[in-house]
mmCIF file of C-alpha atoms in Angstrom:
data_model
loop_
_atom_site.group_PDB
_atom_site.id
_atom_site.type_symbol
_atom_site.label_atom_id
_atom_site.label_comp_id
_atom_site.label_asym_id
_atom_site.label_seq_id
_atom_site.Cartn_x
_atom_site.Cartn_y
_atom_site.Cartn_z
ATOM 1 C CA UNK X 1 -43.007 -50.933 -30.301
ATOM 2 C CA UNK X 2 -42.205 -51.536 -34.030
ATOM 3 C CA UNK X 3 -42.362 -55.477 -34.873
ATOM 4 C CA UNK X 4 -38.985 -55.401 -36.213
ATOM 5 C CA UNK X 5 -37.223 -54.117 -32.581
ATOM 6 C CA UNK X 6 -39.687 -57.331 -31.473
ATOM 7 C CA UNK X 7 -37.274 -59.563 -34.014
ATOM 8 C CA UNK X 8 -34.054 -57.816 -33.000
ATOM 9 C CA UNK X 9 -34.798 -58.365 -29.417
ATOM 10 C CA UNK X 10 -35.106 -61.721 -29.949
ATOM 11 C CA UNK X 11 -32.606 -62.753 -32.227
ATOM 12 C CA UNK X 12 -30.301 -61.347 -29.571
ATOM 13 C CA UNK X 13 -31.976 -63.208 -26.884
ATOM 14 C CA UNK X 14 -31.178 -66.300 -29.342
ATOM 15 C CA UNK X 15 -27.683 -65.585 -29.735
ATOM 16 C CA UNK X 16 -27.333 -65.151 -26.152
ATOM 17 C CA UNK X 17 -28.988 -68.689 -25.120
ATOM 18 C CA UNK X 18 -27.081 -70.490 -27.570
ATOM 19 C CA UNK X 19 -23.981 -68.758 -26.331
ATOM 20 C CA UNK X 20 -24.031 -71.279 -23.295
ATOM 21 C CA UNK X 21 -24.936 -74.327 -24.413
ATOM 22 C CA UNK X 22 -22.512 -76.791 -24.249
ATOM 23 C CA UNK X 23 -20.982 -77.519 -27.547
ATOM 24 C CA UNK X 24 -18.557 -80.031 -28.681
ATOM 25 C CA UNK X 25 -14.558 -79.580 -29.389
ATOM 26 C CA UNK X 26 -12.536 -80.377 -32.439
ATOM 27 C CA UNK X 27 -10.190 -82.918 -32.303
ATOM 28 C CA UNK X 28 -6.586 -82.375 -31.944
ATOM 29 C CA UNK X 29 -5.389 -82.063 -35.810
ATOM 30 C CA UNK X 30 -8.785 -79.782 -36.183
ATOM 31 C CA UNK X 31 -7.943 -77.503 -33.466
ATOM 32 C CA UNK X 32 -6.409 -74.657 -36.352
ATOM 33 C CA UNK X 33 -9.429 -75.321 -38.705
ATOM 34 C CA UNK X 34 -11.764 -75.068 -35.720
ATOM 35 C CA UNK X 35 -10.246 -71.601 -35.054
ATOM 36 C CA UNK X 36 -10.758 -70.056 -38.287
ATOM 37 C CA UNK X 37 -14.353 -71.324 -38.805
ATOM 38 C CA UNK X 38 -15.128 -70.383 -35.059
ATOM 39 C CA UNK X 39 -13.750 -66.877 -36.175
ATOM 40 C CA UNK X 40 -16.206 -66.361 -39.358
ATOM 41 C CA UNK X 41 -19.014 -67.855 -37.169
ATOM 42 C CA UNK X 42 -18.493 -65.380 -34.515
ATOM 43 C CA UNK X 43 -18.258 -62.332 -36.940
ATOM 44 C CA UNK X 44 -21.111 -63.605 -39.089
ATOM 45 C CA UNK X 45 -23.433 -64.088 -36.191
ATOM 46 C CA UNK X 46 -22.863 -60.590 -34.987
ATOM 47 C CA UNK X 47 -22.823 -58.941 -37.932
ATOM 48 C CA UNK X 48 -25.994 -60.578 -38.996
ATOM 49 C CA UNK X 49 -27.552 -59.454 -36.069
ATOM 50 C CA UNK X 50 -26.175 -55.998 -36.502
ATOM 51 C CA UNK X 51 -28.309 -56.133 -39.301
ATOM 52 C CA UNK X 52 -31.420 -57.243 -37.934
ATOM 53 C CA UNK X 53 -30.996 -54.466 -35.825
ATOM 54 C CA UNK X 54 -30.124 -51.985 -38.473
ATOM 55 C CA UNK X 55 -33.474 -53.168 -40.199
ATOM 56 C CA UNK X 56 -35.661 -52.775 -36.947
ATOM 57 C CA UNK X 57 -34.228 -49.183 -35.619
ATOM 58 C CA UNK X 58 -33.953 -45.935 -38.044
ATOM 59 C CA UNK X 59 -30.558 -44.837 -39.251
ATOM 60 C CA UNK X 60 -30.052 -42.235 -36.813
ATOM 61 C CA UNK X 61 -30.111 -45.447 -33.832
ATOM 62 C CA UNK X 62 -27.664 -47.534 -35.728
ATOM 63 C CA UNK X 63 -24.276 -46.606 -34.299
ATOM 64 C CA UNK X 64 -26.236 -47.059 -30.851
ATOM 65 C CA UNK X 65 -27.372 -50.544 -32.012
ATOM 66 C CA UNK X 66 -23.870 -51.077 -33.353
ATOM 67 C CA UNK X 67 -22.613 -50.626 -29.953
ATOM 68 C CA UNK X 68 -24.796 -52.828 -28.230
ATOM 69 C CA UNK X 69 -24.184 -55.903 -29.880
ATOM 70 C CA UNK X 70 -20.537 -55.413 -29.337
ATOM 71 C CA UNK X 71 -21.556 -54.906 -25.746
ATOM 72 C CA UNK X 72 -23.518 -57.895 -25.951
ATOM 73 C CA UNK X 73 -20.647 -60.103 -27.455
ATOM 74 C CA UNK X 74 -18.253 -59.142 -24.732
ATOM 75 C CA UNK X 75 -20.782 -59.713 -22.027
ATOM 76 C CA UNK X 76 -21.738 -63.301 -23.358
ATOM 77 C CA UNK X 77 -17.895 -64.002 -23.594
ATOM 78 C CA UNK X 78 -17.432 -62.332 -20.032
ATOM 79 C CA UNK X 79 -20.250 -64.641 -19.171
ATOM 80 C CA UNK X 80 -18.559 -67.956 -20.649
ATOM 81 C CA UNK X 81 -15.054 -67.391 -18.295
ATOM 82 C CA UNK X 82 -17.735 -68.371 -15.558
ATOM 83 C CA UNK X 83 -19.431 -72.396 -16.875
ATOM 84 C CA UNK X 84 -16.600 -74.844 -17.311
ATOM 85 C CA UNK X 85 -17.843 -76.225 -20.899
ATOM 86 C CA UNK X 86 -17.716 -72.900 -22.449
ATOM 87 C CA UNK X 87 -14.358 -70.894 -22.830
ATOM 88 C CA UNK X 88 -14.432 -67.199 -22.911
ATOM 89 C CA UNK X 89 -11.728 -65.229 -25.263
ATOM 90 C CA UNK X 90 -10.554 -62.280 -26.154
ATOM 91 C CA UNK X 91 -10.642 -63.715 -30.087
ATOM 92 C CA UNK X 92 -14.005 -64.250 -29.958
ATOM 93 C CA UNK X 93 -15.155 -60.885 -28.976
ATOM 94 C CA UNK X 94 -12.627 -58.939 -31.658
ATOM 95 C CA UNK X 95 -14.521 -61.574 -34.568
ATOM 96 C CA UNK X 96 -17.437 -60.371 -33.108
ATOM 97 C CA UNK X 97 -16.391 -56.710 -32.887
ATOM 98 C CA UNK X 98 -15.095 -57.195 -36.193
ATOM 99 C CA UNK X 99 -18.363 -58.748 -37.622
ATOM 100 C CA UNK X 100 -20.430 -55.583 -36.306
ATOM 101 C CA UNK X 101 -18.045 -53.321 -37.091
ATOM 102 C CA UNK X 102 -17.754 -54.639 -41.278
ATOM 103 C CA UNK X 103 -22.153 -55.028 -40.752
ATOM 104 C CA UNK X 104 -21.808 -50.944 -40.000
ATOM 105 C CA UNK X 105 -19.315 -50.275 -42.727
ATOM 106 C CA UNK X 106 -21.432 -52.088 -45.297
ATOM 107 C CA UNK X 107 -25.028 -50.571 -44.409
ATOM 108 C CA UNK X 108 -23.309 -46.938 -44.034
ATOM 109 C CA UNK X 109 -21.898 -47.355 -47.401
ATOM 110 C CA UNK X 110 -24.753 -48.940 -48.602
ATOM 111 C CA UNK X 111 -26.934 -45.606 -47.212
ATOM 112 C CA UNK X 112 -24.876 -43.438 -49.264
ATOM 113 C CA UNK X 113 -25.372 -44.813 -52.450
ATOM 114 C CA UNK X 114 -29.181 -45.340 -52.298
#
């Protein structure tokens, strides 16, 4: 196996660890800016490992690897509904959606013009 599907493997494995550990909330006058940075960390973490995975798999694999870390982001947020210092929702997965889905947009675009 290619080093780089080594690196995407593990990145996701990353993501997916640090998906559970416990974190800590923002206070109540936060809560709104909380949300909004929570949002671009979501999509940013996805679509950065989108990327990672776009770099480790040929071009013909990337819709599949697109795929798969959207499965991965709903199955980590599935996962959260289940520890009580985590909370699973559906506005996390759509930022990550979203992040994989701009990630796929950018390197198809990005394919055309090279």
């Amino acid at each position: 196996m290619d080093r780089g599907v080594y690196v995407f493997v593990g990145c996701a494995v990353a993501v997916a660890v640090a998906s559970f550990v416990p974190t800590g909330t923002a206070p109540g006058s936060l809560q709104k800016t909380h949300a909004v940075y929570n949002g671009v960390w979501h999509a940013g973490t996805y679509a950065a490992l989108a990327v990672v995975g776009f770099y480790a798999f040929d071009r013909d694999r990337w819709l599949v690897v697109a795929v798969g870390v959207v499965v991965l982001g709903a199955v980590v947020e599935a996962g959260q509904a289940f520890i009580t210092y985590r909370t699973a929702t559906v506005a996390d997965v759509l930022a990550n959606t979203a992040g994989v889905v701009v990630a796929f947009a950018v390197a198809e675009a990005r394919r055309l013009t090279v």
